[in-house]
RNA sequence: GGUCGUGUAGCUCAGUUGGUUAGAGCGCGUCGCUGAUAACGACGAGGUCCCAAGUUCGAAUCUUGGCACGACCA
């Protein structure tokens, strides 16, 4: 921290290092326990409930996590300042395949067999320690970003209490019949013996060529006629159970003369297939698909057909039907490819399996078709297909095709190029769809309730509700819960080894009380052998599997747990209650902290955590009339995807992290490129680099203020850096300005008796403090702006709209910096330290800074804290000043201080100032050159009187001597009248274009005069007279050619451009002041030190200029004396200041002045004793 | 293939219930200011508001159909 100078405040350096500042603030928070205190002081207040979605700590945190953690910090901080109690319990997701994969990598093993060989016990132990591998990095990032969360009270999904909560919920489902066993067709990695998640499958798609076969399925009831069926997986043909057609497609029966055979397939495809076969296919008849349904056929292989071909079963309708090998109907059949008739092997395709299930559903229980699956989990044919037993199915494709050909069942064979998934870990291994036994939660039974629950959630952006999330719920399928893995919450179901009956267990203690329980010694022994083992492992595999007990279903039988663990998404979805260990413990906490007011994660959690939470909560609590929808969360911000930005060479595609002009490798042009963040490409910089170079506030502000949070956010250090000057630096500059002058003037707020939160009421007791109403207009204006800003920010933040809140805040700081401070500079420089207006300026700025700190604190917690600390510094350690800005209450707008009229007027004034500068610019008249006058033509005279009272301000800003206002534009301006479309449109309807034209033709001046005298005007259109009132007309001013003018929406400004000798001399004086000030600065003179000035010149004009403006120059430069001396030839070039080499300065000095009047000059500035 | 989203200046994005001169920041260019100064201000160039049709007096905005990109799911 900088040293304290003479004044009340510590100096605030102009080139502040935000990263260093932040480190010291982190220290301060730690030392003063600020986070803890922010909770303690709200202990009795209404709760604002936040749920932390648990990240997986076994990977490094990346920029996307910074975004989620930033937004998760913002709203709790805001709500805490607003007076709510917002506890923030951290959490960690610790189970699942990613952890196992990580450990496998470390061990250099792959398959489940490898894991079994290594030993499940040591494997699980390794998983448990592995999840903490990157914990330190996570904690460091969390702290550095300023994310306040209780890391030491974190919930952990592998903890025993957590696991038991999950068990309790699953037992509830089991007992209510919502947990059942079934088949699921999954993408199966046969070589590795494991299923792959959708995400993993998605990673492994490759374009490959597979055989594509058109196979003849002879129809039993039609002589010499075959259904033509298409498939790209010949190996599934032995498992054929049905052929599917679409009822709404037309099918043709064609005659193939060459084979003397009739074929049935989609009518639309006849030509295509005839072309492929290079044969004439004569269409004999057509029929709809519906007419084909029910026809029986002979499948190409008879491994099952030979025994079951004639098997029939009883339908629920009372009729009897063949269980298999007949034509069924399915919507998914199209004529996009193939033949419009699809081979169905339900074991090896998800839609095929669904078809089987719906077929089974038509039959009486036990009468329908059973799943045919002659392939083992190793991907090889079983002895049910003796000819190919032991062959890897994909390799059997060829032999099977050959056999079809030999038996004259193959009609056509071709190669088919398509995308097919391979294992992402072993990319030679194609995946196959394969049926596995699996446990399901019957979420479909609660679909309507979930939808109803969803309707009441406030989603941001809104379209998630009925869009992505709503649709997902609408097409809900039962949740496949079980995983045939090792590191996860064990499925708490025990099976009777004799009868197969099952029961669920809801707690470890419950298990301990089971009759005849054995197996506890397995854990005890492990613990004895290694006392460091964490106790939570005893509810995990393999220890939990060792526990067996007497069956309640049959005497003498034993109960043994099923082997599966559960989907780790279930773990995280159970966190609303499991984080407290509910219901075994933590009942009070659960009741207080359910449901959540606020959660936020990225879009990818739609089907992840957002769904798992909603599903579990709805199934568990949806029937409880006490618990109202929505739960378990009410407001949810869905964050956009984060993209990386890099520079990519257009030629060699080499990526550059930094902005470079040419490619480092090949010298070609580089282009900015946004793309997905990728670990492999390393196309983004680590969060720590951002923290170290720009700071956490910069990153946070960039996230909050540059776009609504749900759009995709480009993570680029360039963009983050560029966002700093606009807000952070501007705020800092205002603050630094304040500190500089407050110290010079000895402004000391410590006379305030009870500073507390530095709110207007408490500041009122300060020395020299006057009520706002008594202060100057500029002060009243900025205070009004402050309250307007406060009102908007609170409104926006209450609606979870951080983006507009930030834009508003940034706009206020801009007004403060670029108008209030800019226009108040003179007041701060005033000679008399006790001047009331000067003190007003200090108190106003002080109040604005204090309030801005509070407003900005949730967004940029570091810099606001740093400023706050200095603002309260003068009060001393024992004062009532609140220790930290984060312990303050969030500001509330004071409507009484909002002055909309003043706001409008000040905007107009600023616009006129802008226009004046613009007009000067066009005439190339620099601001240092005074001008005699300026005329302002107002669009609307309503504010003229007000503006006239601000002549001084505008004169100073624009450096003009006189300002005149007029509504009589004279020669300067032409009035244009345009219709107010919004008002006139509905009134005149189709006449509008004509009205517009009539306006164009009308004389604006006349119409305006009529309006101002009688309040109305008439317009002739198509023989009709349309009466207009003032509201129907918009007036625009247009500056005429030939004037130094600038036009805006509200006014036109015209400058007097004639330069008299007096004006030129005044300009020279101002130039001189500028040069003297420059020299003072170069010599590093203190701002208040007095000087004497010697001016060497031979120019009589310049001498006159000095003499005429002596008071002005003396006043501006704090000169005690100005001496004018002769300049001898050549002196300019050789002159050197007393202490410094100022050659360059001299050159510049000469240049500046010669531009004006071709006078040479040199200036000597000396400090007076 | 399905669902959802996005398409506006060189880049990143705003744009309220449809209203006729479509905005901001950055970048670029020109200029200015000068005791907040490694800051700041003004001005300028730059737009087929993805395309097409429709509704309407009037469409960046509403409807329909395309196209492109992205995400998720198949």
mmCIF file of N, CA and C in Angstrom, chain A residues 123-172:
data_model
loop_
_atom_site.group_PDB
_atom_site.id
_atom_site.type_symbol
_atom_site.label_atom_id
_atom_site.label_comp_id
_atom_site.label_asym_id
_atom_site.label_seq_id
_atom_site.Cartn_x
_atom_site.Cartn_y
_atom_site.Cartn_z
ATOM 1 N N UNK A 123 -8.061 -50.389 -6.440
ATOM 2 C CA UNK A 123 -8.504 -49.487 -7.505
ATOM 3 C C UNK A 123 -9.427 -48.404 -6.945
ATOM 4 N N UNK A 124 -10.378 -48.835 -6.158
ATOM 5 C CA UNK A 124 -11.324 -47.885 -5.577
ATOM 6 C C UNK A 124 -10.605 -46.927 -4.626
ATOM 7 N N UNK A 125 -9.645 -47.470 -3.904
ATOM 8 C CA UNK A 125 -8.868 -46.601 -3.011
ATOM 9 C C UNK A 125 -8.136 -45.523 -3.803
ATOM 10 N N UNK A 126 -7.614 -45.928 -4.947
ATOM 11 C CA UNK A 126 -6.917 -44.952 -5.782
ATOM 12 C C UNK A 126 -7.884 -43.894 -6.323
ATOM 13 N N UNK A 127 -9.073 -44.356 -6.687
ATOM 14 C CA UNK A 127 -10.073 -43.401 -7.171
ATOM 15 C C UNK A 127 -10.356 -42.349 -6.104
ATOM 16 N N UNK A 128 -10.500 -42.801 -4.895
ATOM 17 C CA UNK A 128 -10.844 -41.876 -3.805
ATOM 18 C C UNK A 128 -9.765 -40.808 -3.626
ATOM 19 N N UNK A 129 -8.519 -41.180 -3.743
ATOM 20 C CA UNK A 129 -7.479 -40.161 -3.585
ATOM 21 C C UNK A 129 -7.311 -39.326 -4.858
ATOM 22 N N UNK A 130 -7.587 -39.966 -5.975
ATOM 23 C CA UNK A 130 -7.391 -39.268 -7.248
ATOM 24 C C UNK A 130 -8.279 -38.038 -7.394
ATOM 25 N N UNK A 131 -9.489 -38.105 -6.813
ATOM 26 C CA UNK A 131 -10.409 -36.982 -7.022
ATOM 27 C C UNK A 131 -9.902 -35.693 -6.384
ATOM 28 N N UNK A 132 -8.951 -35.798 -5.494
ATOM 29 C CA UNK A 132 -8.443 -34.591 -4.838
ATOM 30 C C UNK A 132 -7.174 -34.058 -5.492
ATOM 31 N N UNK A 133 -6.804 -34.695 -6.594
ATOM 32 C CA UNK A 133 -5.541 -34.379 -7.242
ATOM 33 C C UNK A 133 -5.362 -32.892 -7.551
ATOM 34 N N UNK A 134 -6.415 -32.262 -8.060
ATOM 35 C CA UNK A 134 -6.291 -30.869 -8.469
ATOM 36 C C UNK A 134 -6.974 -29.918 -7.495
ATOM 37 N N UNK A 135 -7.261 -30.463 -6.311
ATOM 38 C CA UNK A 135 -8.013 -29.668 -5.349
ATOM 39 C C UNK A 135 -7.358 -28.323 -5.064
ATOM 40 N N UNK A 136 -6.048 -28.344 -4.930
ATOM 41 C CA UNK A 136 -5.353 -27.104 -4.594
ATOM 42 C C UNK A 136 -5.560 -26.046 -5.679
ATOM 43 N N UNK A 137 -5.488 -26.491 -6.936
ATOM 44 C CA UNK A 137 -5.691 -25.550 -8.030
ATOM 45 C C UNK A 137 -7.106 -24.981 -8.019
ATOM 46 N N UNK A 138 -8.043 -25.855 -7.684
ATOM 47 C CA UNK A 138 -9.439 -25.404 -7.623
ATOM 48 C C UNK A 138 -9.630 -24.381 -6.510
ATOM 49 N N UNK A 139 -9.038 -24.681 -5.372
ATOM 50 C CA UNK A 139 -9.224 -23.769 -4.253
ATOM 51 C C UNK A 139 -8.540 -22.437 -4.529
ATOM 52 N N UNK A 140 -7.382 -22.526 -5.154
ATOM 53 C CA UNK A 140 -6.645 -21.312 -5.479
ATOM 54 C C UNK A 140 -7.450 -20.443 -6.454
ATOM 55 N N UNK A 141 -7.996 -21.088 -7.469
ATOM 56 C CA UNK A 141 -8.782 -20.343 -8.454
ATOM 57 C C UNK A 141 -10.015 -19.710 -7.811
ATOM 58 N N UNK A 142 -10.681 -20.497 -7.000
ATOM 59 C CA UNK A 142 -11.891 -20.022 -6.331
ATOM 60 C C UNK A 142 -11.599 -18.767 -5.511
ATOM 61 N N UNK A 143 -10.506 -18.837 -4.753
ATOM 62 C CA UNK A 143 -10.170 -17.705 -3.898
ATOM 63 C C UNK A 143 -9.739 -16.498 -4.737
ATOM 64 N N UNK A 144 -8.874 -16.771 -5.717
ATOM 65 C CA UNK A 144 -8.303 -15.677 -6.501
ATOM 66 C C UNK A 144 -9.365 -14.910 -7.288
ATOM 67 N N UNK A 145 -10.393 -15.641 -7.699
ATOM 68 C CA UNK A 145 -11.470 -15.020 -8.464
ATOM 69 C C UNK A 145 -12.383 -14.195 -7.556
ATOM 70 N N UNK A 146 -12.233 -14.410 -6.259
ATOM 71 C CA UNK A 146 -13.108 -13.715 -5.324
ATOM 72 C C UNK A 146 -14.441 -14.411 -5.152
ATOM 73 N N UNK A 147 -14.486 -15.702 -5.447
ATOM 74 C CA UNK A 147 -15.726 -16.470 -5.252
ATOM 75 C C UNK A 147 -15.818 -16.847 -3.787
ATOM 76 N N UNK A 148 -16.745 -16.216 -3.105
ATOM 77 C CA UNK A 148 -16.940 -16.519 -1.687
ATOM 78 C C UNK A 148 -17.849 -17.734 -1.542
ATOM 79 N N UNK A 149 -17.267 -18.790 -0.998
ATOM 80 C CA UNK A 149 -18.014 -20.034 -0.834
ATOM 81 C C UNK A 149 -17.347 -20.797 0.305
ATOM 82 N N UNK A 150 -18.147 -21.564 1.032
ATOM 83 C CA UNK A 150 -17.595 -22.295 2.176
ATOM 84 C C UNK A 150 -16.900 -23.565 1.713
ATOM 85 N N UNK A 151 -15.634 -23.433 1.391
ATOM 86 C CA UNK A 151 -14.899 -24.610 0.907
ATOM 87 C C UNK A 151 -14.701 -25.644 2.007
ATOM 88 N N UNK A 152 -14.552 -25.173 3.226
ATOM 89 C CA UNK A 152 -14.278 -26.148 4.292
ATOM 90 C C UNK A 152 -15.522 -26.866 4.789
ATOM 91 N N UNK A 153 -16.704 -26.414 4.321
ATOM 92 C CA UNK A 153 -17.918 -27.159 4.683
ATOM 93 C C UNK A 153 -18.481 -27.870 3.450
ATOM 94 N N UNK A 154 -17.630 -28.114 2.480
ATOM 95 C CA UNK A 154 -18.123 -28.644 1.208
ATOM 96 C C UNK A 154 -18.784 -30.014 1.365
ATOM 97 N N UNK A 155 -19.798 -30.235 0.566
ATOM 98 C CA UNK A 155 -20.352 -31.597 0.493
ATOM 99 C C UNK A 155 -19.572 -32.373 -0.543
ATOM 100 N N UNK A 156 -19.435 -33.684 -0.307
ATOM 101 C CA UNK A 156 -18.625 -34.529 -1.179
ATOM 102 C C UNK A 156 -19.443 -35.776 -1.488
ATOM 103 N N UNK A 157 -19.580 -36.074 -2.767
ATOM 104 C CA UNK A 157 -20.547 -37.121 -3.120
ATOM 105 C C UNK A 157 -20.139 -38.523 -2.666
ATOM 106 N N UNK A 158 -18.877 -38.724 -2.339
ATOM 107 C CA UNK A 158 -18.527 -40.076 -1.866
ATOM 108 C C UNK A 158 -18.616 -40.213 -0.338
ATOM 109 N N UNK A 159 -18.882 -39.103 0.337
ATOM 110 C CA UNK A 159 -18.993 -39.198 1.797
ATOM 111 C C UNK A 159 -20.132 -40.128 2.183
ATOM 112 N N UNK A 160 -19.919 -40.812 3.292
ATOM 113 C CA UNK A 160 -20.914 -41.788 3.725
ATOM 114 C C UNK A 160 -22.288 -41.141 3.898
ATOM 115 N N UNK A 161 -22.315 -39.971 4.511
ATOM 116 C CA UNK A 161 -23.621 -39.355 4.758
ATOM 117 C C UNK A 161 -24.314 -39.035 3.442
ATOM 118 N N UNK A 162 -23.520 -38.644 2.455
ATOM 119 C CA UNK A 162 -24.082 -38.309 1.146
ATOM 120 C C UNK A 162 -24.634 -39.566 0.486
ATOM 121 N N UNK A 163 -23.802 -40.617 0.501
ATOM 122 C CA UNK A 163 -24.211 -41.885 -0.109
ATOM 123 C C UNK A 163 -25.499 -42.395 0.537
ATOM 124 N N UNK A 164 -25.574 -42.251 1.843
ATOM 125 C CA UNK A 164 -26.762 -42.754 2.536
ATOM 126 C C UNK A 164 -28.018 -41.954 2.185
ATOM 127 N N UNK A 165 -27.850 -40.653 1.965
ATOM 128 C CA UNK A 165 -28.992 -39.854 1.509
ATOM 129 C C UNK A 165 -29.477 -40.346 0.146
ATOM 130 N N UNK A 166 -28.516 -40.628 -0.717
ATOM 131 C CA UNK A 166 -28.859 -41.135 -2.043
ATOM 132 C C UNK A 166 -29.595 -42.477 -1.893
ATOM 133 N N UNK A 167 -29.086 -43.308 -1.004
ATOM 134 C CA UNK A 167 -29.737 -44.612 -0.763
ATOM 135 C C UNK A 167 -31.180 -44.432 -0.318
ATOM 136 N N UNK A 168 -31.338 -43.476 0.589
ATOM 137 C CA UNK A 168 -32.695 -43.229 1.108
ATOM 138 C C UNK A 168 -33.653 -42.895 -0.032
ATOM 139 N N UNK A 169 -33.187 -42.034 -0.946
ATOM 140 C CA UNK A 169 -34.073 -41.645 -2.042
ATOM 141 C C UNK A 169 -34.352 -42.826 -2.970
ATOM 142 N N UNK A 170 -33.321 -43.652 -3.182
ATOM 143 C CA UNK A 170 -33.518 -44.802 -4.072
ATOM 144 C C UNK A 170 -34.431 -45.846 -3.434
ATOM 145 N N UNK A 171 -34.301 -45.965 -2.133
ATOM 146 C CA UNK A 171 -35.194 -46.904 -1.433
ATOM 147 C C UNK A 171 -36.643 -46.439 -1.577
ATOM 148 N N UNK A 172 -36.816 -45.124 -1.459
ATOM 149 C CA UNK A 172 -38.166 -44.587 -1.644
ATOM 150 C C UNK A 172 -38.698 -44.964 -3.027
#
